[in-house]
Short mmCIF file of C-alpha atoms in Angstrom, two decimals:
data_model
loop_
_atom_site.label_atom_id
_atom_site.label_comp_id
_atom_site.label_asym_id
_atom_site.label_seq_id
_atom_site.Cartn_x
_atom_site.Cartn_y
_atom_site.Cartn_z
CA MET I 144 0.00 0.00 0.00
CA THR I 145 2.98 2.31 0.34
CA ARG I 146 2.49 5.21 -2.06
CA THR I 147 3.58 8.78 -2.69
CA LEU I 148 0.87 11.39 -2.22
CA LYS I 149 1.09 14.90 -3.61
CA PRO I 150 -0.89 18.16 -3.60
CA GLY I 151 -3.72 18.21 -6.12
CA GLN I 152 -4.28 14.46 -5.89
CA SER I 153 -7.87 13.28 -5.35
CA VAL I 154 -8.60 10.96 -2.42
CA GLY I 155 -12.23 9.97 -2.42
CA GLU I 156 -14.31 13.14 -2.38
CA TRP I 157 -11.34 15.25 -1.25
CA MET I 158 -8.52 17.10 -2.99
CA LEU I 159 -5.16 17.12 -1.18
CA GLU I 160 -3.67 20.59 -0.60
CA GLU I 161 -0.84 20.45 1.94
CA LEU I 162 0.98 17.81 3.99
CA LEU I 163 0.44 18.70 7.67
CA GLY I 164 2.37 15.86 9.27
CA ALA I 165 3.58 12.28 8.99
CA GLY I 166 4.13 9.43 11.45
CA ALA I 167 4.92 5.74 11.59
CA PHE I 168 1.57 4.70 10.15
CA GLY I 169 0.62 7.41 7.70
CA GLU I 170 0.20 11.06 6.83
CA VAL I 171 -2.17 13.91 7.65
CA TRP I 172 -3.13 16.27 4.83
CA ARG I 173 -5.06 19.49 4.61
CA ALA I 174 -7.76 18.82 2.01
CA ARG I 175 -10.79 20.51 0.52
CA ALA I 176 -13.97 19.05 -0.90
CA ALA I 177 -13.48 18.26 -4.59
CA ALA I 178 -17.09 19.17 -5.37
CA GLY I 179 -20.11 20.74 -3.74
CA PRO I 180 -19.99 23.24 -0.87
CA ALA I 181 -16.54 24.49 0.10
CA ARG I 182 -15.29 22.42 3.02
CA ALA I 183 -11.85 21.92 4.54
CA ALA I 184 -10.71 18.81 6.38
CA ALA I 185 -7.72 17.07 7.89
CA LEU I 186 -7.33 13.74 6.07
CA LYS I 187 -5.53 10.87 7.80
CA ILE I 188 -4.20 8.44 5.22
CA PRO I 189 -2.41 5.18 6.18
CA ARG I 190 1.03 4.23 4.92
CA ASP I 191 0.56 0.43 4.88
CA GLU I 192 -1.80 -2.40 5.80
CA ARG I 193 -1.14 -2.08 9.52
CA GLY I 194 -1.79 1.63 9.33
CA ALA I 195 -5.02 0.89 7.46
CA ARG I 196 -6.20 -1.40 10.25
CA LEU I 197 -5.35 1.21 12.87
CA LEU I 198 -7.11 3.89 10.85
CA GLN I 199 -10.19 1.69 10.60
CA THR I 200 -10.20 1.39 14.39
CA GLU I 201 -9.71 5.11 14.81
CA GLY I 202 -12.41 5.99 12.31
CA ALA I 203 -14.97 3.74 13.98
CA THR I 204 -14.01 4.98 17.45
CA GLN I 205 -13.97 8.67 16.66
CA ALA I 206 -17.22 8.41 14.70
CA LYS I 207 -18.76 7.04 17.91
CA LEU I 208 -17.45 10.09 19.82
CA SER I 209 -17.92 12.68 17.05
CA GLY I 210 -20.00 15.67 18.07
CA LYS I 211 -19.38 15.18 21.77
CA ARG I 212 -17.49 17.78 23.77
CA ALA I 213 -13.69 17.61 23.51
CA PHE I 214 -13.57 15.49 20.34
CA PRO I 215 -13.07 16.66 16.74
CA GLU I 216 -15.94 16.10 14.35
CA VAL I 217 -15.58 13.22 11.88
CA LEU I 218 -16.53 14.40 8.38
CA GLY I 219 -16.16 11.08 6.60
CA VAL I 220 -14.68 7.59 6.74
CA SER I 221 -13.77 5.46 3.74
CA ALA I 222 -12.14 2.07 4.20
CA ARG I 223 -12.68 1.08 0.56
CA SER I 224 -11.24 4.06 -1.30
CA ASP I 225 -7.70 3.87 -2.62
CA PRO I 226 -6.09 4.99 -0.40
CA PRO I 227 -8.49 4.67 2.58
CA TYR I 228 -8.87 7.71 4.82
CA VAL I 229 -10.65 9.35 7.75
CA ALA I 230 -11.61 13.02 7.34
CA PHE I 231 -11.72 15.17 10.47
CA GLU I 232 -12.70 18.78 10.93
CA LEU I 233 -9.65 20.96 10.33
CA ILE I 234 -8.65 22.47 13.69
CA ASP I 235 -7.14 25.94 13.64
CA GLY I 236 -4.67 25.69 16.48
CA GLU I 237 -1.77 23.60 17.74
CA SER I 238 -1.07 20.43 19.68
CA LEU I 239 -0.40 20.60 23.39
CA ARG I 240 3.12 19.31 22.62
CA GLU I 241 3.74 22.31 20.34
CA ARG I 242 2.41 24.65 23.02
CA LEU I 243 4.67 23.19 25.70
CA ARG I 244 7.69 23.12 23.39
CA ASP I 245 7.30 26.70 22.21
CA ARG I 246 6.11 28.47 25.37
CA GLY I 247 6.68 26.12 28.27
CA ARG I 248 4.31 25.36 31.10
CA LEU I 249 0.81 26.82 31.26
CA PRO I 250 -0.38 29.32 33.88
CA LEU I 251 -1.65 27.20 36.77
CA PRO I 252 -5.40 27.93 36.40
CA HIS I 253 -5.13 27.28 32.64
CA ALA I 254 -3.21 24.04 33.25
CA VAL I 255 -5.82 22.74 35.69
CA ALA I 256 -8.71 23.74 33.40
CA THR I 257 -7.06 22.00 30.44
CA ALA I 258 -6.47 18.86 32.50
CA ARG I 259 -10.14 18.94 33.52
CA THR I 260 -11.31 19.03 29.89
CA ILE I 261 -9.05 16.09 29.02
CA LEU I 262 -10.59 14.18 31.92
CA ASP I 263 -14.05 14.99 30.57
CA ALA I 264 -13.01 13.51 27.23
CA LEU I 265 -11.67 10.35 28.88
CA SER I 266 -14.86 9.99 30.91
CA THR I 267 -16.96 10.22 27.74
CA ALA I 268 -14.76 7.72 25.91
CA HIS I 269 -14.77 5.27 28.82
CA GLU I 270 -18.56 5.46 29.07
CA ALA I 271 -18.65 4.50 25.39
CA GLY I 272 -16.41 1.50 26.08
CA VAL I 273 -13.31 3.08 24.53
CA VAL I 274 -9.85 3.13 26.13
CA HIS I 275 -7.49 5.57 24.38
CA ARG I 276 -4.18 3.83 25.27
CA ASP I 277 -2.00 6.55 23.75
CA LEU I 278 -2.88 9.77 25.54
CA LYS I 279 -0.01 12.28 25.34
CA PRO I 280 0.42 15.99 24.50
CA GLU I 281 0.77 15.18 20.80
CA ASN I 282 -2.80 13.84 20.87
CA VAL I 283 -4.36 16.87 22.55
CA LEU I 284 -5.27 19.80 20.30
CA LEU I 285 -5.62 23.40 21.51
CA ALA I 286 -7.94 25.22 19.11
CA LYS I 287 -7.75 28.97 18.71
CA ASP I 288 -11.43 29.17 19.59
CA GLY I 289 -10.60 27.88 23.08
CA ARG I 290 -11.56 24.23 22.65
CA VAL I 291 -9.36 21.44 24.01
CA LEU I 292 -9.76 18.29 21.89
CA VAL I 293 -8.53 14.74 22.39
CA THR I 294 -7.75 12.88 19.18
CA ASP I 295 -5.71 10.01 17.66
CA PHE I 296 -7.64 6.96 18.81
CA GLY I 297 -5.71 4.62 16.52
CA LEU I 298 -4.58 2.51 19.47
CA ALA I 299 -7.96 2.54 21.18
CA THR I 300 -9.47 -0.76 22.28
CA ALA I 301 -12.64 -0.46 20.26
CA ASP I 302 -11.21 -3.49 18.41
CA PRO I 303 -8.47 -4.87 20.68
CA SER I 304 -7.75 -7.88 18.47
CA ILE I 305 -6.01 -5.60 15.97
CA LEU I 306 -3.34 -4.68 18.52
CA GLU I 307 -3.25 -7.67 20.80
CA HIS I 308 0.51 -8.20 20.54
CA SER I 309 2.07 -4.99 19.23
CA LEU I 310 4.28 -2.26 20.50
CA ILE I 311 3.65 0.95 18.58
CA GLY I 312 6.64 3.19 19.17
CA GLU I 313 7.61 6.48 17.62
CA ASP I 314 9.70 4.55 15.10
CA GLY I 315 7.03 1.94 14.39
CA GLY I 316 9.14 -0.91 15.84
CA ASP I 317 7.55 -4.07 17.20
CA GLU I 318 7.92 -5.74 20.56
CA ALA I 319 5.48 -8.06 22.23
CA ALA I 320 2.58 -7.13 24.49
CA ILE I 321 3.04 -3.36 24.92
CA VAL I 322 1.10 -0.62 23.16
CA GLY I 323 1.61 3.14 23.51
CA SER I 324 4.29 5.78 24.09
CA LEU I 325 6.77 4.81 26.79
CA PRO I 326 6.69 7.81 29.21
CA TYR I 327 2.89 7.53 29.41
CA LEU I 328 2.64 3.76 29.84
CA PRO I 329 1.42 2.65 33.28
CA PRO I 330 3.52 0.08 35.18
CA GLU I 331 1.04 -2.75 34.60
CA VAL I 332 1.23 -2.31 30.81
CA ARG I 333 5.03 -2.24 30.91
CA GLU I 334 4.75 -5.59 32.68
CA GLY I 335 2.73 -6.97 29.77
CA LYS I 336 -0.77 -6.72 31.26
CA ALA I 337 -3.76 -5.43 29.31
CA ALA I 338 -4.62 -1.72 29.55
CA ASP I 339 -7.98 -0.56 30.88
CA GLU I 340 -9.48 2.84 31.75
CA ARG I 341 -7.07 3.26 34.65
CA GLY I 342 -4.15 3.15 32.20
CA ASP I 343 -5.57 6.27 30.53
CA LEU I 344 -5.71 7.94 33.95
CA TYR I 345 -2.02 7.18 34.49
CA ALA I 346 -1.18 8.81 31.16
CA TRP I 347 -3.43 11.73 32.10
CA GLY I 348 -1.42 12.16 35.31
CA ILE I 349 1.80 12.47 33.31
CA VAL I 350 0.12 15.02 31.00
CA LEU I 351 -1.09 16.92 34.08
CA PHE I 352 2.50 17.12 35.32
CA GLU I 353 3.65 18.45 31.94
CA LEU I 354 0.87 21.05 31.88
CA VAL I 355 2.01 22.37 35.26
CA SER I 356 5.79 22.01 34.93
CA GLY I 357 6.46 22.06 31.19
CA SER I 358 8.47 18.81 31.28
CA LEU I 359 8.18 15.11 32.06
CA PRO I 360 8.46 14.14 35.74
CA GLY I 361 11.53 12.66 37.33
CA ALA I 362 11.27 9.68 39.66
CA ALA I 363 10.50 11.70 42.82
CA ASP I 364 9.09 14.87 41.24
CA LEU I 365 5.72 16.38 42.10
CA PRO I 366 3.91 19.16 40.24
CA SER I 367 4.97 21.52 43.05
CA THR I 368 8.66 20.72 42.46
CA GLY I 369 10.17 24.03 41.42
CA ARG I 370 6.81 25.81 41.32
CA GLY I 371 5.65 27.55 44.48
CA ASP I 372 2.04 28.29 43.44
CA VAL I 373 0.99 24.63 43.23
CA PRO I 374 -1.25 23.59 46.13
CA ALA I 375 -0.73 20.34 48.01
CA SER I 376 -4.12 19.18 46.74
CA LEU I 377 -2.81 19.12 43.15
CA ASP I 378 0.22 17.08 44.22
CA ALA I 379 -2.22 14.62 45.81
CA VAL I 380 -4.24 14.32 42.57
CA TYR I 381 -1.05 13.65 40.60
CA ARG I 382 0.18 11.02 43.07
CA LYS I 383 -3.13 9.16 42.91
CA ALA I 384 -3.26 9.31 39.11
CA VAL I 385 0.19 7.75 38.66
CA ALA I 386 0.01 5.31 41.58
CA ARG I 387 0.24 1.57 41.20
CA LEU I 388 -2.96 0.09 39.84
CA ALA I 389 -4.54 -0.82 43.19
CA ASP I 390 -4.13 2.74 44.52
CA ARG I 391 -4.92 4.65 41.33
CA TYR I 392 -8.15 6.48 40.62
CA PRO I 393 -10.77 3.88 39.70
CA SER I 394 -12.48 6.15 37.17
CA ALA I 395 -12.25 9.51 35.45
CA GLU I 396 -15.21 10.70 37.53
CA ALA I 397 -13.29 10.08 40.74
CA ALA I 398 -10.35 12.13 39.44
CA ILE I 399 -12.73 14.89 38.30
CA ALA I 400 -14.15 15.21 41.82
CA ASP I 401 -10.69 15.80 43.29
CA LEU I 402 -9.53 18.07 40.47
CA ASP I 403 -12.61 20.27 40.86
CA ARG I 404 -11.58 20.93 44.45
CA VAL I 405 -8.16 22.01 43.16
CA ARG I 406 -9.88 24.36 40.69
CA GLY I 407 -11.67 25.94 43.62
CA GLU I 408 -8.26 26.79 45.09
CA VAL I 409 -6.45 28.03 41.99
CA GLY I 410 -9.36 29.80 40.29
CA GLU I 411 -10.53 29.90 36.71
CA PRO I 412 -8.22 30.99 33.88
CA ASP I 413 -8.52 34.49 32.50
CA ALA I 414 -9.84 34.34 28.94
CA THR I 415 -6.87 36.28 27.55
CA THR I 416 -3.92 35.59 29.83
CA GLY I 417 -4.71 32.24 31.44
CA ALA I 418 -3.89 33.76 34.83
CA GLY I 419 -6.16 32.95 37.73
CA ARG I 420 -9.42 34.58 38.66
CA ARG I 421 -10.47 33.51 42.11
CA PRO I 422 -13.97 32.04 42.16
CA ALA I 423 -16.76 33.97 43.90
CA PRO I 424 -17.00 33.04 47.58
CA LYS I 425 -19.31 30.11 48.13
CA ALA I 426 -22.01 30.12 50.78
CA LYS I 427 -20.57 29.17 54.17
CA LYS I 428 -22.69 27.65 56.92
CA VAL I 429 -22.48 29.37 60.30
CA ASP I 430 -22.94 27.61 63.61
CA VAL I 431 -25.25 29.81 65.71
CA GLY I 432 -26.15 27.34 68.43
CA ALA I 433 -24.01 29.11 71.03
CA LEU I 434 -25.30 32.48 69.82
CA LEU I 435 -28.95 31.52 70.16
CA ASP I 436 -28.38 30.18 73.66
CA ARG I 437 -27.30 33.70 74.68
CA VAL I 438 -30.07 35.60 72.95
CA GLU I 439 -33.24 36.48 74.86
CA MET I 440 -36.47 35.22 73.37
CA GLU I 441 -37.60 38.72 72.37
CA GLU I 442 -34.56 39.10 70.11
CA ARG I 443 -35.20 35.96 68.03
CA GLU I 444 -37.62 37.70 65.69
CA PHE I 445 -34.84 40.18 64.88
CA LEU I 446 -32.43 37.34 64.24
CA ALA I 447 -34.72 35.85 61.60
CA ARG I 448 -33.80 38.79 59.35
CA GLU I 449 -30.65 39.40 57.37
CA PHE I 450 -27.78 41.28 58.95
CA VAL I 451 -24.15 42.09 58.23
CA ALA I 452 -21.32 40.44 60.16
CA TRP I 453 -17.58 41.05 59.94
CA VAL I 454 -15.04 38.26 59.89
CA THR I 455 -12.38 38.97 62.51
CA ASP I 456 -10.17 35.96 61.91
CA GLU I 457 -10.30 32.72 59.92
CA ARG I 458 -12.90 31.11 62.21
CA THR I 459 -14.82 33.94 63.90
CA ALA I 460 -17.24 36.67 62.84
CA THR I 461 -19.01 39.37 64.90
CA ALA I 462 -22.25 41.27 64.39
CA ARG I 463 -24.11 44.11 66.13
CA ILE I 464 -27.68 42.98 66.80
CA GLY I 465 -30.14 45.06 68.79
CA GLY I 466 -27.37 47.19 70.20
CA LYS I 467 -25.31 44.20 71.34
CA THR I 468 -22.23 42.56 69.79
CA TYR I 469 -22.40 38.83 69.18
CA THR I 470 -19.64 36.44 68.18
CA PHE I 471 -20.14 33.18 66.31
CA ASP I 472 -18.00 30.51 64.66
CA VAL I 473 -17.62 30.28 60.88
CA LYS I 474 -17.45 26.75 59.47
CA GLY I 475 -14.73 26.81 56.82
CA ALA I 476 -11.89 29.25 56.26
CA ALA I 477 -12.83 32.92 55.87
CA THR I 478 -10.79 36.03 55.13
CA PRO I 479 -10.30 38.54 57.96
CA GLY I 480 -12.07 41.79 57.16
CA MET I 481 -14.65 40.10 54.94
CA ALA I 482 -18.18 41.47 55.16
CA VAL I 483 -20.83 38.77 55.12
CA LEU I 484 -24.59 39.14 54.75
CA VAL I 485 -26.09 36.51 57.03
CA ALA I 486 -29.63 35.15 57.30
CA VAL I 487 -30.34 33.54 60.68
CA SER I 488 -33.19 31.34 61.86
CA PRO I 489 -33.54 29.74 65.31
CA THR I 490 -31.68 26.67 64.01
CA SER I 491 -29.21 27.78 61.38
CA ALA I 492 -27.45 30.66 59.65
CA VAL I 493 -26.07 30.93 56.14
CA ILE I 494 -23.77 33.52 54.62
CA LEU I 495 -25.64 34.79 51.60
CA ARG I 496 -23.06 37.11 50.09
CA ALA I 497 -19.51 38.03 50.92
CA ALA I 498 -17.36 41.05 50.09
CA SER I 499 -13.59 41.32 50.19
CA ASP I 500 -13.53 44.31 52.52
CA ARG I 501 -15.76 46.65 54.52
CA SER I 502 -16.29 49.04 51.64
CA THR I 503 -18.98 46.80 50.14
#
């Protein structure tokens, strides 16, 4: 099947325009529709029979995921044309590998948000019965419109019989029982065991480290190594993602739950700079049991209304009620000097809104 392709050549309903890239199993071309409405596409064309089998797997897998968030749209699949191909939407952007190579690590909120979108993609794929098996920065696309897309499902286990005993390396060499790119392979796969969803989560952990640090991890490295703005909670997520199989996250959803707590600490990325914007303060429950014990019955009607309290330290807030000053405990960390609008009933109190200082 090995052939030489060139610009202007017709492949199915597409006309080749420009070679975008080449790998061990084939080439990717920019193409346009040969007839009908003007359309552009990225055409993946295999180099040989093995590449054709992989492309068939990828086409079937990505067609199953096409249209879902974090996956490129599949515009067409042809296993019978000469040469066969899969046509994807043409993404205006760059791979995560190119981004890391050219500009280094991402701002922390941007890195965490990107890792979260990749997890969403893995969760969707796993729910569809698909294990990626080759997640790495080369296979994550950063579109100029802000989308983060996971692609290259050629090694996915939609049809595991195709790859039952192959090593697919960067040079296309073969060795038994291992599939994927070495730095992202979990220990159990290196030992010759089959990959499942947890193998994707291991690879995701390595990608998370690269997003935060700009490089692959060393043996004892954590995301916080050499970067002072990384919270301990992110180190914990990384450790659990790359742990031995028994201690690793059991599912993408479990990792998402922990990563969302990290996002609450680092904030959301700014749309233009990627720097952090702290999230709006969440409602904090206030324990008023001790307060109500000290309040005369005639004051309880007043307490059922909203009032302003001032946080004096991380655990305490005070309020003037009916000419008296009351102190109560705040459940959860608060910022000294924060103004909080509190609604109190005889059994509970909830901070409704919070301001950063007394000027609000």
